[in-house]
PDB file of C-alpha atoms in Angstrom:
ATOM      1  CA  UNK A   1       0.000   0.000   0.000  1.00  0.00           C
ATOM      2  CA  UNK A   2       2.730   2.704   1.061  1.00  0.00           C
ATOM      3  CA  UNK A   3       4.299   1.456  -2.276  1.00  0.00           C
ATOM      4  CA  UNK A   4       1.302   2.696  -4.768  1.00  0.00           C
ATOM      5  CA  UNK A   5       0.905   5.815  -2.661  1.00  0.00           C
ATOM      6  CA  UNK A   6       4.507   6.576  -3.088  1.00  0.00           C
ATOM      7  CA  UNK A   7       3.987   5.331  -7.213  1.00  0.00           C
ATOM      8  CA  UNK A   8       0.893   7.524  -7.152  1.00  0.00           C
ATOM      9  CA  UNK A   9       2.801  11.089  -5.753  1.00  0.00           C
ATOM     10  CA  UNK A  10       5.905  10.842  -8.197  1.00  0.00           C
ATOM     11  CA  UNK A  11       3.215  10.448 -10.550  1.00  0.00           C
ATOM     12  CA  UNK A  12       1.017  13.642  -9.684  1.00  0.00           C
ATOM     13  CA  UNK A  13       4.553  15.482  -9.157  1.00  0.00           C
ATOM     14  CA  UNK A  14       5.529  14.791 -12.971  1.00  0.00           C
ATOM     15  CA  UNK A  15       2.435  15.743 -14.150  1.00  0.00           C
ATOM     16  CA  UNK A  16       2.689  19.172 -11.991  1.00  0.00           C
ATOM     17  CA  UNK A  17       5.825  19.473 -13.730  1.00  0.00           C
ATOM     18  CA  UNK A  18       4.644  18.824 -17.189  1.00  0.00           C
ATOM     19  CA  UNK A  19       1.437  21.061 -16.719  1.00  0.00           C
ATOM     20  CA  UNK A  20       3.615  23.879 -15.435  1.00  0.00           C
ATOM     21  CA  UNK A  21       5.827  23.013 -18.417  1.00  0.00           C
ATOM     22  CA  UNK A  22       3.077  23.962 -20.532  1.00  0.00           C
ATOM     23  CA  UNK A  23       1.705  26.798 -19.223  1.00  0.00           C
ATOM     24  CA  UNK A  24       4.725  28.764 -17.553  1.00  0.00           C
ATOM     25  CA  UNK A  25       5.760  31.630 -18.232  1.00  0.00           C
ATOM     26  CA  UNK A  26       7.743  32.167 -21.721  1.00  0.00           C
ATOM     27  CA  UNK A  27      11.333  32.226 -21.615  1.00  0.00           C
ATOM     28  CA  UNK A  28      13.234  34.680 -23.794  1.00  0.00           C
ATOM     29  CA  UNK A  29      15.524  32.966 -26.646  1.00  0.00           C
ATOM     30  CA  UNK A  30      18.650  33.868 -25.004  1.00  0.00           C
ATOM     31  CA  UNK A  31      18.204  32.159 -22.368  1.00  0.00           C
ATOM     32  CA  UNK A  32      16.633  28.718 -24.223  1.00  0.00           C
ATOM     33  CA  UNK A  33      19.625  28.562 -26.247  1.00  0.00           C
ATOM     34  CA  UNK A  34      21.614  29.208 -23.022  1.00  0.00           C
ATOM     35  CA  UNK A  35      19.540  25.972 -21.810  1.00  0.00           C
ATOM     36  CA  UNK A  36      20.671  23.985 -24.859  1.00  0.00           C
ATOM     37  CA  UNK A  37      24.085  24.834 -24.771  1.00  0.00           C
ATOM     38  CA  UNK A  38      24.316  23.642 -21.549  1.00  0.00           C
ATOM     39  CA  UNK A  39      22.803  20.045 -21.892  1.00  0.00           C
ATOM     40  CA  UNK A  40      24.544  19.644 -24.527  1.00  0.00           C
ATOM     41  CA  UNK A  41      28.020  20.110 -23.441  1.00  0.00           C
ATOM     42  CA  UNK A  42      27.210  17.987 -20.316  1.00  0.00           C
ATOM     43  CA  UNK A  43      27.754  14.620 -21.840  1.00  0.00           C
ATOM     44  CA  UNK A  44      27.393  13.268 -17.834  1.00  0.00           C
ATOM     45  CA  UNK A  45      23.426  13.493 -17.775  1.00  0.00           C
ATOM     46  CA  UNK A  46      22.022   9.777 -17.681  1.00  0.00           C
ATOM     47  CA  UNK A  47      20.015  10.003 -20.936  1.00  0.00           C
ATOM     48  CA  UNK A  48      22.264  12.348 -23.182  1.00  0.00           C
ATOM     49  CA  UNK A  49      24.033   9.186 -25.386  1.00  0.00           C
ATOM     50  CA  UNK A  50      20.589   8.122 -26.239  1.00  0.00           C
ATOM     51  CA  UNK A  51      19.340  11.485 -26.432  1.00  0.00           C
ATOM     52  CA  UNK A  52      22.585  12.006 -28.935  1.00  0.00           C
ATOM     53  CA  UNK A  53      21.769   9.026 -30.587  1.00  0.00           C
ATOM     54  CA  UNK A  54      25.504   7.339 -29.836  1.00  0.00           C
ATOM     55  CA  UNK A  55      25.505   3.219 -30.615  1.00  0.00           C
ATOM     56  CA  UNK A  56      25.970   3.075 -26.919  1.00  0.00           C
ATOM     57  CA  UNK A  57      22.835   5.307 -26.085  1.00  0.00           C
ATOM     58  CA  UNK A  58      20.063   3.450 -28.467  1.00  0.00           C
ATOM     59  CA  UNK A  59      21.905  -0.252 -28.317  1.00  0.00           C
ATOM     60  CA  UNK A  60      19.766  -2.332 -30.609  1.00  0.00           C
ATOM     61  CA  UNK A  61      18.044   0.705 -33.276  1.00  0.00           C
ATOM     62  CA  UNK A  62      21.536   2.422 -34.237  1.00  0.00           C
ATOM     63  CA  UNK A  63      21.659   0.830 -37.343  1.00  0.00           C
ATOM     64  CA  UNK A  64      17.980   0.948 -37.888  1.00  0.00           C
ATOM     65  CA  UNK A  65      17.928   4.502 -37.713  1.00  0.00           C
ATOM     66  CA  UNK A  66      20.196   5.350 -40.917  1.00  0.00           C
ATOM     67  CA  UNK A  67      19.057   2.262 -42.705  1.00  0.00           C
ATOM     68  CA  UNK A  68      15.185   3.325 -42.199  1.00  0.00           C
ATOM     69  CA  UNK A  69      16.071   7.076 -42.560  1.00  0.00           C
ATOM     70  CA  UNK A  70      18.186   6.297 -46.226  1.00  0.00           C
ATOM     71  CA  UNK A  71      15.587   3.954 -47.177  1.00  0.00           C
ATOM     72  CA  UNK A  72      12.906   6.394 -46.928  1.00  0.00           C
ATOM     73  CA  UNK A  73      15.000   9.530 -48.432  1.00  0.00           C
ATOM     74  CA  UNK A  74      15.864   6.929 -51.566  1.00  0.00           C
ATOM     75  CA  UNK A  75      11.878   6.523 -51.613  1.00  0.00           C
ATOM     76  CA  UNK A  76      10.630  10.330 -51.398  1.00  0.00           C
ATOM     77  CA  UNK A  77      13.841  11.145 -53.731  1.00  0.00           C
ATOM     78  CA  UNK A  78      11.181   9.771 -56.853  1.00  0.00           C
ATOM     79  CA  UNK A  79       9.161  12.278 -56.930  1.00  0.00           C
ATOM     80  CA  UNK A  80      11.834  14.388 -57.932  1.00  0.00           C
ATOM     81  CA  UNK A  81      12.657  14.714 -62.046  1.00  0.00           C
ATOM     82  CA  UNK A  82      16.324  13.864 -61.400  1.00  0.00           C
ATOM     83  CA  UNK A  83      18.020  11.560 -59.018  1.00  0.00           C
ATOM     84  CA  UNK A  84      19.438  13.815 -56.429  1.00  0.00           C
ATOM     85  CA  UNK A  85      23.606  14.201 -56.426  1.00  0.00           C
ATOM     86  CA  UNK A  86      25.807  13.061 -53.768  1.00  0.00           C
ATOM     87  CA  UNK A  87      28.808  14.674 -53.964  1.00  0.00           C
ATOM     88  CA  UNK A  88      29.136  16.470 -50.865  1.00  0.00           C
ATOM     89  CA  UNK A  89      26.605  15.964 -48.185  1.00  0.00           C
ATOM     90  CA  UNK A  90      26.126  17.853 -44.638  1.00  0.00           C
ATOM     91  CA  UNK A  91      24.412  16.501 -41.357  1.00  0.00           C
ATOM     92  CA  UNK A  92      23.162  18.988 -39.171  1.00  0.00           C
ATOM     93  CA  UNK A  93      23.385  17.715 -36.015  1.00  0.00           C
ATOM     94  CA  UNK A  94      25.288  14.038 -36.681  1.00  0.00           C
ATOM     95  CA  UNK A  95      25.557  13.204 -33.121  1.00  0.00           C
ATOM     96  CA  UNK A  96      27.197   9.141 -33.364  1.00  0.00           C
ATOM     97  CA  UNK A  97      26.789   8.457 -36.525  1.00  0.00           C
ATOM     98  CA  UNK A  98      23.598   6.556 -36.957  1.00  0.00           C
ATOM     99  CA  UNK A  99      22.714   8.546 -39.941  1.00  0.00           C
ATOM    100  CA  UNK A 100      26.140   8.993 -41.780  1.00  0.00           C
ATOM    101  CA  UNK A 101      27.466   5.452 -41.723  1.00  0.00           C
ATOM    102  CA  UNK A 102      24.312   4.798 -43.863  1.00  0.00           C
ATOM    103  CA  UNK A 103      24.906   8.061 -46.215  1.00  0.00           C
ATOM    104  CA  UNK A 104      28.428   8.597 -46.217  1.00  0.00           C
ATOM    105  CA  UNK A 105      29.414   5.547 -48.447  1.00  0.00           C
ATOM    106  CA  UNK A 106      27.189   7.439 -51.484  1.00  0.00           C
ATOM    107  CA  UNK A 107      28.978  10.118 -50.990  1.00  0.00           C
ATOM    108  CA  UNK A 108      32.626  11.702 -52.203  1.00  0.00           C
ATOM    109  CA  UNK A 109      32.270  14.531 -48.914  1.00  0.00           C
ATOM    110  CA  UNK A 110      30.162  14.668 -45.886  1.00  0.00           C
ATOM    111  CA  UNK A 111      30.293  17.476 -43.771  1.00  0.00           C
ATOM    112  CA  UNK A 112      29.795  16.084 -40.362  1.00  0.00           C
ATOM    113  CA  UNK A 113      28.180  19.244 -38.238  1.00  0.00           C
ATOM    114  CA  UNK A 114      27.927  19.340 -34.678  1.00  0.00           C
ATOM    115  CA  UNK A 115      27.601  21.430 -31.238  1.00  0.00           C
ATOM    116  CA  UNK A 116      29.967  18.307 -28.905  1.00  0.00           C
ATOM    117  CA  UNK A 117      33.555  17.602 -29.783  1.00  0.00           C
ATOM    118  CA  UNK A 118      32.946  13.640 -28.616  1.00  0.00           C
ATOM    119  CA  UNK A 119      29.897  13.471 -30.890  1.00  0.00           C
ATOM    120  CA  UNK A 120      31.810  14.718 -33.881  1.00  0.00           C
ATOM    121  CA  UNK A 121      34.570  11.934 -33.048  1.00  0.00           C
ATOM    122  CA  UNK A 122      31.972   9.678 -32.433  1.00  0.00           C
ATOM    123  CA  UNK A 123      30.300  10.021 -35.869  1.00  0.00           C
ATOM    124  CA  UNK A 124      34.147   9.793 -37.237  1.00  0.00           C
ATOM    125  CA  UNK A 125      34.807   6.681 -36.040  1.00  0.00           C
ATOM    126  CA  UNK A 126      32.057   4.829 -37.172  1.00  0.00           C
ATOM    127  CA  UNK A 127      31.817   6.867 -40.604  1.00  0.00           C
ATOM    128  CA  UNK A 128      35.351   5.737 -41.529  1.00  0.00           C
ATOM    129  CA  UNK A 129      34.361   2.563 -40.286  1.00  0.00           C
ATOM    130  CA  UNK A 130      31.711   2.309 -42.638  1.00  0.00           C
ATOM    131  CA  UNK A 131      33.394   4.030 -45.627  1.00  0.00           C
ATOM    132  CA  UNK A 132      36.453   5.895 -47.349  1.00  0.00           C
ATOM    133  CA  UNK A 133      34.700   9.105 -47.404  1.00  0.00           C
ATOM    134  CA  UNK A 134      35.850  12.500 -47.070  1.00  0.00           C
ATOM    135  CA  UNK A 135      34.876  13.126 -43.701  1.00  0.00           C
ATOM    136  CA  UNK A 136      35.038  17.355 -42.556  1.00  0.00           C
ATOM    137  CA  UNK A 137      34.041  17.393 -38.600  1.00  0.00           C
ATOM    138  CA  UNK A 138      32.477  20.861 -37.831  1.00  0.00           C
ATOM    139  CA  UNK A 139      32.059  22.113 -34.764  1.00  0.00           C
ATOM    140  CA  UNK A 140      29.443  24.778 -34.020  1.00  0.00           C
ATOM    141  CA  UNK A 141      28.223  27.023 -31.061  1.00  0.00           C
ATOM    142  CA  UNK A 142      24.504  26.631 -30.147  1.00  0.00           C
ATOM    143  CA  UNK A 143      25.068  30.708 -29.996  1.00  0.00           C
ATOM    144  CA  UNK A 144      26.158  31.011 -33.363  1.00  0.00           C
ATOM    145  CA  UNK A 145      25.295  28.122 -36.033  1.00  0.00           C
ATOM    146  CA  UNK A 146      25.543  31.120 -39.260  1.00  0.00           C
ATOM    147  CA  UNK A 147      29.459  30.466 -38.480  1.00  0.00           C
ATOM    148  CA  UNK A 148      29.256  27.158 -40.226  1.00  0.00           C
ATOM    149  CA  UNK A 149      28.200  28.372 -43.642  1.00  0.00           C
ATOM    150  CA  UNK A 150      31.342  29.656 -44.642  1.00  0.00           C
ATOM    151  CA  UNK A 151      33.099  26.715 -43.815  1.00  0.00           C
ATOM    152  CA  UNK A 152      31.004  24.284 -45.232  1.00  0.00           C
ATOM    153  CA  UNK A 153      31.062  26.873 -48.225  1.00  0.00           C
ATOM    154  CA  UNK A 154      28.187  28.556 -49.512  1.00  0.00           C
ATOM    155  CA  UNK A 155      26.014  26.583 -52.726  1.00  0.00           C
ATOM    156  CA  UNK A 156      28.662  23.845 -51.895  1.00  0.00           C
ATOM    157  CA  UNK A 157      26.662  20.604 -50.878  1.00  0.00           C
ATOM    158  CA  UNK A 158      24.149  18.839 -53.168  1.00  0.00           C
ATOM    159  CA  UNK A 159      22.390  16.855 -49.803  1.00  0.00           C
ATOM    160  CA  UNK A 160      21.684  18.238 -46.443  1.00  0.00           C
ATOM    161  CA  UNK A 161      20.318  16.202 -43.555  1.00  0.00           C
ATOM    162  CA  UNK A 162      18.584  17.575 -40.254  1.00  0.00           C
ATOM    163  CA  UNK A 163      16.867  14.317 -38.246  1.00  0.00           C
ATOM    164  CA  UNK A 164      16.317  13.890 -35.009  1.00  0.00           C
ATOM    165  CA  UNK A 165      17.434  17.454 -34.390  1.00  0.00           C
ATOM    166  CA  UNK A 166      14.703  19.960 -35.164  1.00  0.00           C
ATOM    167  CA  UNK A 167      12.521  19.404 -32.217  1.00  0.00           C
ATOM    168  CA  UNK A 168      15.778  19.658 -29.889  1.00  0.00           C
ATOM    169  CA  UNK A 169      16.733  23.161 -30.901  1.00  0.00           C
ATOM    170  CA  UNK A 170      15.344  26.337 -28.832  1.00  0.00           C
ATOM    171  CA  UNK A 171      12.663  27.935 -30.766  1.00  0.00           C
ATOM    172  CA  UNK A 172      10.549  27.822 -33.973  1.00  0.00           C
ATOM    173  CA  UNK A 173      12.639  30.906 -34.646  1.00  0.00           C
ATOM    174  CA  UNK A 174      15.864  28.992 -34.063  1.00  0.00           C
ATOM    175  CA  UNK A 175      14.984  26.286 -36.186  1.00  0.00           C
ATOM    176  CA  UNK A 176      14.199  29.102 -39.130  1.00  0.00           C
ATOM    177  CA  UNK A 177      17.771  29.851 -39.162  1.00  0.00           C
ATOM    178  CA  UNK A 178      18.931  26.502 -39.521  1.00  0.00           C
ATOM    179  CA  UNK A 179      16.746  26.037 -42.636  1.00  0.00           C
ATOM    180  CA  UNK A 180      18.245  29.425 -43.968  1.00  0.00           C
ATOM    181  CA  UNK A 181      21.823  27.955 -42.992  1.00  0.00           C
ATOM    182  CA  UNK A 182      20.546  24.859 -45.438  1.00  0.00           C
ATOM    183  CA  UNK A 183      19.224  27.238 -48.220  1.00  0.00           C
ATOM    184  CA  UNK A 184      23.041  29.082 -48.139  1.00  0.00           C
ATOM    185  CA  UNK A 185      24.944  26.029 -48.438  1.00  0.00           C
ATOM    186  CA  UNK A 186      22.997  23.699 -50.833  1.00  0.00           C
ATOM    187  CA  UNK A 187      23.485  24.263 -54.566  1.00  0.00           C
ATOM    188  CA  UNK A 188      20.501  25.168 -57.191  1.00  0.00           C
ATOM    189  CA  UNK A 189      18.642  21.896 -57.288  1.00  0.00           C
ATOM    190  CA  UNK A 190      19.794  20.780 -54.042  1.00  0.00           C
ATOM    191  CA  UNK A 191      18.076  18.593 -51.659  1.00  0.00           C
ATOM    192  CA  UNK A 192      17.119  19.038 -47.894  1.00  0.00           C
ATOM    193  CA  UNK A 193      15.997  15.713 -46.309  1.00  0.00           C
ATOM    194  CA  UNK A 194      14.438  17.855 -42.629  1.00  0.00           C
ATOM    195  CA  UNK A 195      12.241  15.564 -40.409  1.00  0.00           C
ATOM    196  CA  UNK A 196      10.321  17.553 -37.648  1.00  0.00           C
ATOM    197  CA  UNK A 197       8.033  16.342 -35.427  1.00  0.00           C
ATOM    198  CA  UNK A 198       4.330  18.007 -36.083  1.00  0.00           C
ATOM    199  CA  UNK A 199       1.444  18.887 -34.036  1.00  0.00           C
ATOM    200  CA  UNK A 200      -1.784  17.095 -33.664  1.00  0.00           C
ATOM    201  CA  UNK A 201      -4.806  17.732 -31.371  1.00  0.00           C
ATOM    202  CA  UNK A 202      -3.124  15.434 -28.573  1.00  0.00           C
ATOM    203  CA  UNK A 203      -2.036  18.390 -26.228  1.00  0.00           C
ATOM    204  CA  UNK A 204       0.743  15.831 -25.360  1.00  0.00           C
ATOM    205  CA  UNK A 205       2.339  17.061 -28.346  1.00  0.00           C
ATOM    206  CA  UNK A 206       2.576  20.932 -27.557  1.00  0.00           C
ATOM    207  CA  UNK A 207       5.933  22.645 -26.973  1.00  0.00           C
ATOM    208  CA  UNK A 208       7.054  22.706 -23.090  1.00  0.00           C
ATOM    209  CA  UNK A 209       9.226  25.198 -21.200  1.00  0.00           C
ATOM    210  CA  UNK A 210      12.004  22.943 -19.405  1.00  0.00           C
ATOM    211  CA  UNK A 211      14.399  22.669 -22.296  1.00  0.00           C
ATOM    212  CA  UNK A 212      16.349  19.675 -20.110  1.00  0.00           C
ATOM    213  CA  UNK A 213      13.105  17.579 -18.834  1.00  0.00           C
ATOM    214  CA  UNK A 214      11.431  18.071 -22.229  1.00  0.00           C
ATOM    215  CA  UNK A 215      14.344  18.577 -25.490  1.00  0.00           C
ATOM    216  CA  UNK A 216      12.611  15.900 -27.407  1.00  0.00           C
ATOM    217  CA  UNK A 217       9.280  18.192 -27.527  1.00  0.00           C
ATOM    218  CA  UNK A 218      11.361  21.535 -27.354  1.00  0.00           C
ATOM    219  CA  UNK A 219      10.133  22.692 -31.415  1.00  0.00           C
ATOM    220  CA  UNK A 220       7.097  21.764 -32.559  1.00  0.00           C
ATOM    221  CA  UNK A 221       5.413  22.250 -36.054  1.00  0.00           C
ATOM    222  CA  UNK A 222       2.307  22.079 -37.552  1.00  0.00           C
ATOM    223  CA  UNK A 223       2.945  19.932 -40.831  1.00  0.00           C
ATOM    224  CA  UNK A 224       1.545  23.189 -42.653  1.00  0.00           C
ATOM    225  CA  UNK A 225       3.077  25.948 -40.862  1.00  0.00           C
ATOM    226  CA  UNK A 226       6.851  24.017 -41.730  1.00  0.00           C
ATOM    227  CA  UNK A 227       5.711  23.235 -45.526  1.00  0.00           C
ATOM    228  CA  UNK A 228       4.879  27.242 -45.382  1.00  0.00           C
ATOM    229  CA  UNK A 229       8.322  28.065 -44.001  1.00  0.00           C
ATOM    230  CA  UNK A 230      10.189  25.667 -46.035  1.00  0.00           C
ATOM    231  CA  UNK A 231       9.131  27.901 -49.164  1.00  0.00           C
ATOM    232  CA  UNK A 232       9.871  31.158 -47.128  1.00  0.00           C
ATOM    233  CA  UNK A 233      13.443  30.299 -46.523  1.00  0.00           C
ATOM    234  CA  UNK A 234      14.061  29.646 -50.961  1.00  0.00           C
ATOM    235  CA  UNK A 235      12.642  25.531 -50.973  1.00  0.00           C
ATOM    236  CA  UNK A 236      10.351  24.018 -53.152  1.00  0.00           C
ATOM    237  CA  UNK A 237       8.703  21.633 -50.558  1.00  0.00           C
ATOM    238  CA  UNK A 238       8.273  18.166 -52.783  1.00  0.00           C
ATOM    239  CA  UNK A 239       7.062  15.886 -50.231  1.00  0.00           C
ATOM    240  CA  UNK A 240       6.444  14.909 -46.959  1.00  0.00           C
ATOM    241  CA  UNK A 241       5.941  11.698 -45.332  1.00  0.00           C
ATOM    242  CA  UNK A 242       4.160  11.087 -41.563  1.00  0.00           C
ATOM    243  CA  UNK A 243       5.867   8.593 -39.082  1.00  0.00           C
ATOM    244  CA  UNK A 244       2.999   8.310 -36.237  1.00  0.00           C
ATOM    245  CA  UNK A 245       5.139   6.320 -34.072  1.00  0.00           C
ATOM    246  CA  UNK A 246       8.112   4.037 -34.003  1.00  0.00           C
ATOM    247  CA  UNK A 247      10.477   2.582 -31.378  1.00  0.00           C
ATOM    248  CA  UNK A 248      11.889   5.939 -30.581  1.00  0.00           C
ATOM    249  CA  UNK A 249       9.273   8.364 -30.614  1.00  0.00           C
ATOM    250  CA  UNK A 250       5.782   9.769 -31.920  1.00  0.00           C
ATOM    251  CA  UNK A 251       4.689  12.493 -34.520  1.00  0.00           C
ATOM    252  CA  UNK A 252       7.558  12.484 -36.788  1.00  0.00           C
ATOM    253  CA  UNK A 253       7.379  14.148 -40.098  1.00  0.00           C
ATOM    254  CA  UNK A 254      10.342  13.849 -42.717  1.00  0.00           C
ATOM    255  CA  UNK A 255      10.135  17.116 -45.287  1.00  0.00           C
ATOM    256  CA  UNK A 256      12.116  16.154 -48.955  1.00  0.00           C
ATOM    257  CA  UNK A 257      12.906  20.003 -50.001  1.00  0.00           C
ATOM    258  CA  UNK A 258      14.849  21.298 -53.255  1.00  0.00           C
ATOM    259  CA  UNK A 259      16.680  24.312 -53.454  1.00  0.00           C
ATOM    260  CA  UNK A 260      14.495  26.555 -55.187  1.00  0.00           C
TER     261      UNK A 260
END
């Protein structure tokens, strides 16, 4: 009996948490990306290698992830008239690798991007594993991603990858200037392969205000809003594809996008 009512108050506390969460008070952007920079660089917090999608953090779906995320980019890639180029491609946001080992062999270049030094060598390791690519490890500041277009070089990559990233970063706004950092570095005709996760009426699935107790629900989109904003930021929004739920998550929607 003491056990249930001791289950029962951790339970009404998390709610409490989640509610207030929802509901507090909004936090200015400075401070959010303050937040993020923070977790981030704290690889000591018990979730962060799964939340950073390391081999040792999702034991048993690593290799799913960037077979199942390739598989569907080579299946939304028909719609377009011509097979998209590989020459150079750039992950936003590689953490370990789980996306690059499967897209790195296509390609002569992949820009590796990321805010952790150990993810970067992380994704390295395996990538080389995997391939003989040339592999370009960027580090950027949560601060301060615009820094990374001139290195990657401007209307220099023909692929660029954002998954399992957008609903970590601070803001809506935030997440804008990532797709404008895409738009600058893709060529004409480029592709952007962004999943997001979208909005439905489950109130579950609205943003919350602890960036650390909630990053995986941080950025939310309606599907519309984000097909809107792709062709804002210079896209031509070609597809998008709705992932309700798999072994990681819920309410995952994967955006193909050429560069308009």
């Amino acid at each position: 009996m003491e056990d249930r009512a001791i289950g029962m108050t951790r339970r009404l506390k998390r709610r409490g948490r989640e509610a207030l969460d929802r509901i507090g008070p909004r936090r200015s952007e400075n401070r959010v990306i303050a937040e993020a920079a923070q977790y981030w660089t704290s690889p000591a917090e018990p979730a962060w290698a799964g939340n950073s999608h390391w081999r040792t953090g999702i034991p048993g779906q690593w290799e799913k992830v960037g077979q199942d995320h390739l598989a569907l980019f080579d299946k939304l890639a028909r719609v377009l008239d011509t097979p998209p180029s590989f020459g150079t491609v750039a992950e936003w946001g590689c953490g370990g690798g789980a996306n690059a080992v499967a897209f790195a062999p296509r390609a002569e270049r992949f820009v590796a991007v990321d805010v952790v030094r150990a993810s970067l060598d992380e994704c390295r390791e395996h990538t080389l594993a995997a391939c003989d690519v040339d592999f370009v490890p960027l580090l950027v500041e949560v601060e301060n991603p615009e820094a990374a277009v001139d290195t990657i070089g401007r209307a220099s990559c023909d692929v660029f990858l954002c998954l399992y990233v957008v609903e970590l970063l601070p803001s809506a706004e935030y997440a804008t200037r990532i797709l404008r950092i895409a738009r600058a570095v893709l060529a004409p005709g480029g592709v952007a392969f962004i999943q997001v996760k979208y909005r439905d009426s489950d109130g579950r699935t609205a943003p919350r205000r602890s960036y650390a107790r909630n990053l995986a629900s941080q950025t939310i989109f309606p599907i519309d809003h984000f097909w809107k904003l792709a062709g804002q930021t210079g896209f031509r929004p070609e597809a998008v594809h709705l992932v309700p739920e798999n072994e990681l998550d819920r309410n995952y929607a994967y955006f193909l996008l050429t560069a308009a």
